[in-house]
CSV table of C-alpha atoms in Angstrom, one decimal:
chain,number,residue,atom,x,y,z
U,103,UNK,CA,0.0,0.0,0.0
U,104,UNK,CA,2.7,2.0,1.1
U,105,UNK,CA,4.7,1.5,-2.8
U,106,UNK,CA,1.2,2.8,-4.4
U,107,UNK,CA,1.1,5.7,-2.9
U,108,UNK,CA,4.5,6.4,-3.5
U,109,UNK,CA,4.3,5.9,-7.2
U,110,UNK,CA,1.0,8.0,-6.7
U,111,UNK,CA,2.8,11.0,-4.9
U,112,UNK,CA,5.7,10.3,-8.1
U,113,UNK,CA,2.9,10.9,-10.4
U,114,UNK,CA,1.5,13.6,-9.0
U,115,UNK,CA,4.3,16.0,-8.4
U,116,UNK,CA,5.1,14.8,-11.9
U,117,UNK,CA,1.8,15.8,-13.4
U,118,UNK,CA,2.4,19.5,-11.5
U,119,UNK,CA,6.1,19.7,-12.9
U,120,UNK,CA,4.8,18.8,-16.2
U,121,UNK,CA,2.2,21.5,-16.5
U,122,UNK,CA,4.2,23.9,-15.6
U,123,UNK,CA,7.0,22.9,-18.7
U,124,UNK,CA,3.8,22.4,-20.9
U,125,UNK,CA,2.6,26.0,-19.7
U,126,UNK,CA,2.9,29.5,-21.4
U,127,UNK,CA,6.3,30.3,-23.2
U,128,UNK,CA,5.6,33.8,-22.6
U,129,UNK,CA,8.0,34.2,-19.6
U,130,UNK,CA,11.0,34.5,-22.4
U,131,UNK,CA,13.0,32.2,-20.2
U,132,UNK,CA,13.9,34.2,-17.7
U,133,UNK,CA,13.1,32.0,-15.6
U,134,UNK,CA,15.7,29.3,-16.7
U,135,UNK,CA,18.5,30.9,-14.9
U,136,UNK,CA,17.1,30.3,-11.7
U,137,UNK,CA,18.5,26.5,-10.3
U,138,UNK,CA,19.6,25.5,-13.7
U,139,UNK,CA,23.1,25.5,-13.3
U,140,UNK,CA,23.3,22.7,-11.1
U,141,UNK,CA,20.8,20.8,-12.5
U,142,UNK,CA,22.0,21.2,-16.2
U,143,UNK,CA,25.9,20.3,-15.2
U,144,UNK,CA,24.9,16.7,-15.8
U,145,UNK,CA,24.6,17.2,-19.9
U,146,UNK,CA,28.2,20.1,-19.7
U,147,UNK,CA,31.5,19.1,-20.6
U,148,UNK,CA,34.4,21.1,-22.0
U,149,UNK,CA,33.1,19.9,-26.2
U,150,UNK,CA,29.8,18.1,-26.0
U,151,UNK,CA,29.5,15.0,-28.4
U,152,UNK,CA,27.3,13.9,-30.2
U,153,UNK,CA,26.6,10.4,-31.7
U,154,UNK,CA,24.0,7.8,-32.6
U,155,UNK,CA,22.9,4.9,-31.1
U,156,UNK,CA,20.7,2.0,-32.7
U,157,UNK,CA,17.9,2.4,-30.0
U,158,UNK,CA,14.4,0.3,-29.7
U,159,UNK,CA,12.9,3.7,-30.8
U,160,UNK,CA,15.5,3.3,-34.3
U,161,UNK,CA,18.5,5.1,-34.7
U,162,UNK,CA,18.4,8.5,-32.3
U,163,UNK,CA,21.4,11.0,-31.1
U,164,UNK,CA,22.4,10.5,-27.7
U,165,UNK,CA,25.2,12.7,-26.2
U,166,UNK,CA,28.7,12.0,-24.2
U,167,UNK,CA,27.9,9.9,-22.0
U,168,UNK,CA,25.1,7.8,-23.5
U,169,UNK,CA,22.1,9.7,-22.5
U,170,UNK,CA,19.4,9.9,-25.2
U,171,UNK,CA,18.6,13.4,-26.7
U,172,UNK,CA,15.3,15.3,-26.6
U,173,UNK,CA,13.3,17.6,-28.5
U,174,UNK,CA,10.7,20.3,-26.9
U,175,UNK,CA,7.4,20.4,-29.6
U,176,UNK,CA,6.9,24.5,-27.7
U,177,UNK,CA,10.4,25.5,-28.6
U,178,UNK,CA,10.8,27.4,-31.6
U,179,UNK,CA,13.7,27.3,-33.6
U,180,UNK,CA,15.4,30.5,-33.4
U,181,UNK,CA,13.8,31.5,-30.5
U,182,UNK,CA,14.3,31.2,-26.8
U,183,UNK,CA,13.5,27.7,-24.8
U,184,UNK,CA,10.1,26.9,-24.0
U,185,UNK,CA,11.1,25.1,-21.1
U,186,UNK,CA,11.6,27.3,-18.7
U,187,UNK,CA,11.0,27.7,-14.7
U,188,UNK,CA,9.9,24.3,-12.7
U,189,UNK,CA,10.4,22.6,-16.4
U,190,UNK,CA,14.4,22.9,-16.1
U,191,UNK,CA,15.4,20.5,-13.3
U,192,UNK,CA,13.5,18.0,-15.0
U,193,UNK,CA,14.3,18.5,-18.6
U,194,UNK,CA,18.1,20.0,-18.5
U,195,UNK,CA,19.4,22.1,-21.5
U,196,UNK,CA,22.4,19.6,-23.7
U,197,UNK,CA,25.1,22.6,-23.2
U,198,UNK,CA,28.5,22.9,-24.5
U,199,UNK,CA,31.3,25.1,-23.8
U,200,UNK,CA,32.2,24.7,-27.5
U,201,UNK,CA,30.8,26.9,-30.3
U,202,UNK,CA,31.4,23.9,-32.6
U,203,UNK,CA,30.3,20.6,-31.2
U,204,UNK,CA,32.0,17.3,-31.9
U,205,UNK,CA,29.7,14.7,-33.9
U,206,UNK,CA,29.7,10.9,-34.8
U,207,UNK,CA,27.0,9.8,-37.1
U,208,UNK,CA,25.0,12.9,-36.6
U,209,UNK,CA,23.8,14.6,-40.0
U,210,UNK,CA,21.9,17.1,-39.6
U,211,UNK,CA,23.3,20.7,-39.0
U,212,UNK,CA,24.7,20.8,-35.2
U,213,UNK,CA,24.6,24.0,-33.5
U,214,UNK,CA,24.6,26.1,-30.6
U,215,UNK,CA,22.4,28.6,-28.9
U,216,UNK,CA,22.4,31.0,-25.7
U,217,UNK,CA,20.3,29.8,-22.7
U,218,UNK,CA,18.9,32.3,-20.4
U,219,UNK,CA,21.6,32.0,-18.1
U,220,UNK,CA,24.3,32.3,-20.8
U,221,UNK,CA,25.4,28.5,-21.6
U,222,UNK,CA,25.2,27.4,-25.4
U,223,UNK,CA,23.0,25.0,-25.5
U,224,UNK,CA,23.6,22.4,-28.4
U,225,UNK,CA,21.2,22.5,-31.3
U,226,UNK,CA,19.8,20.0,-34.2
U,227,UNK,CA,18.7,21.0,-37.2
U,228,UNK,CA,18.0,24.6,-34.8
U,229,UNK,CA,16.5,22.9,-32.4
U,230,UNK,CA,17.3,22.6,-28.5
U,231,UNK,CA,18.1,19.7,-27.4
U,232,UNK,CA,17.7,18.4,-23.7
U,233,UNK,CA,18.0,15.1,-22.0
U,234,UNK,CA,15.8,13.9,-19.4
U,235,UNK,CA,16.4,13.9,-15.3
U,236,UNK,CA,14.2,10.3,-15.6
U,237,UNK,CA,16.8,8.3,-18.2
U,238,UNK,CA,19.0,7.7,-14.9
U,239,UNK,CA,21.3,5.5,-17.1
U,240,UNK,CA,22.8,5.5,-20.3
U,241,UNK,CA,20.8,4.5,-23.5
U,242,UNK,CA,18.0,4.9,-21.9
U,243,UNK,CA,14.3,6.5,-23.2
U,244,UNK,CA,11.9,7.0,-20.6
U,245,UNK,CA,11.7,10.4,-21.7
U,246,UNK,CA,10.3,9.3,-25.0
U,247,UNK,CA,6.9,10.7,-26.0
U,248,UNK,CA,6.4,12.4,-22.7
U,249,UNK,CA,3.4,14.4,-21.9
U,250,UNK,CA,3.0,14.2,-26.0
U,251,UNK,CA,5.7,16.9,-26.1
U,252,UNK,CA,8.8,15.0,-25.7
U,253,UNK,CA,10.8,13.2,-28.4
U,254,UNK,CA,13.8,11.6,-29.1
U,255,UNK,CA,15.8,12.7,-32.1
U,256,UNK,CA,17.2,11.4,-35.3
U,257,UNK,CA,20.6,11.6,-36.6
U,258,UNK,CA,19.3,13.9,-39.5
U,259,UNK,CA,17.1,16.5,-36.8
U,260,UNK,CA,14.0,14.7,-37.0
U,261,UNK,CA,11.9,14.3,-33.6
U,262,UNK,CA,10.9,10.3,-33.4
U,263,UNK,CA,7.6,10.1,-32.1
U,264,UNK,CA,7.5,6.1,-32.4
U,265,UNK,CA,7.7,4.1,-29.4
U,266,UNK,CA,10.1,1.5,-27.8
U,267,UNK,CA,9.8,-2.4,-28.7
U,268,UNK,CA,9.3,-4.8,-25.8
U,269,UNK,CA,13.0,-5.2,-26.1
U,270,UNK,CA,13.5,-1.6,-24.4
U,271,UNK,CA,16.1,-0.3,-21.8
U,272,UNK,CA,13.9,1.9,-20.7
U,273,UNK,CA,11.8,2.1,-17.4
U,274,UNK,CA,8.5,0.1,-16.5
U,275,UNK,CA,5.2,2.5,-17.5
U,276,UNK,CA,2.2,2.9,-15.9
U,277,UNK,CA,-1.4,2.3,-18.3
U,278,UNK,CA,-0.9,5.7,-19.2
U,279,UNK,CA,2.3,5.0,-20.8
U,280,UNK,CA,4.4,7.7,-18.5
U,281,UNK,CA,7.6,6.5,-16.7
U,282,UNK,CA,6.7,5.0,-13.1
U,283,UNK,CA,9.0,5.1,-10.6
U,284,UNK,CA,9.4,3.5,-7.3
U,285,UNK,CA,11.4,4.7,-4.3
């Protein structure tokens, strides 16, 4: 009884965290600087690389040390993150200290852009890319598909919106197909 209300309280301070990343994207990302340097040092390292993995989603870009990729469908590229506020701890900006990224196997066009708090955070194709506080491993995609806004990404830039085989590293799910966790 105990465990299922655990996963419950997981699930519900998940659901709260969530909204707020889903929310408005009219805050500019101000609100990014605040907590997201330590949260974000995960994903930093002197030249961030780049390379793909043959996943059970297909072939997606994971970064230096293994961790899959993310793409935000609220960002816009160009323009500043989406995620912003309660949304960073969970979903931490891929950043680099290099204007010029390292790739293996990645195609499309690598980049960078400024964060709110001044990092470059590494771009695809012009879009942000993140990795997920939940993939508590390498090659792992719990992330995947999350709150329908969440993706994965292709070597070439393009979100993957399919889903893992029964094969999958990733975490157990719950009926509603989100990551459940268990402390």
């Amino acid at each position: 009884m105990v465990r299922k209300i655990g996963i419950i309280t997981v699930f519900a301070a998940g659901a709260l965290t969530l909204a707020a990343c889903g929310g408005s994207s009219g805050s500019g990302g101000s609100s990014a600087a605040s907590g997201s340097s330590t949260s974000s040092s995960s994903s930093a390292a002197a030249a961030t690389d780049l390379a793909s993995w043959d996943s059970p989603l297909g072939t997606i870009v994971v970064d230096d040390k293994a961790q899959t990729v993310y793409v935000f469908d609220k960002d816009t590229p160009g323009a500043a993150s989406a995620c912003t506020g309660t949304c960073v701890p969970l979903w931490p900006a891929l950043t680099t200290t290099s204007s010029t990224p390292t790739v293996t196997g990645v195609t499309g066009m690598v980049g960078t852009a400024p964060t709110a708090d001044g990092k470059q955070q590494v771009t695809l194709d012009g879009h942000r890319l993140y990795v997920f506080s939940g993939d508590s491993a390498a090659k792992q995609t719990n992330g995947q598909g999350f709150m329908g806004l969440w993706w994965a990404v292709a070597p070439d830039g393009t979100k993957v919106t399919g889903t893992a085989s029964s094969g999958s590293s990733s975490a157990p799910s719950s009926s509603s197909g989100q990551p459940s966790y268990t402390y």
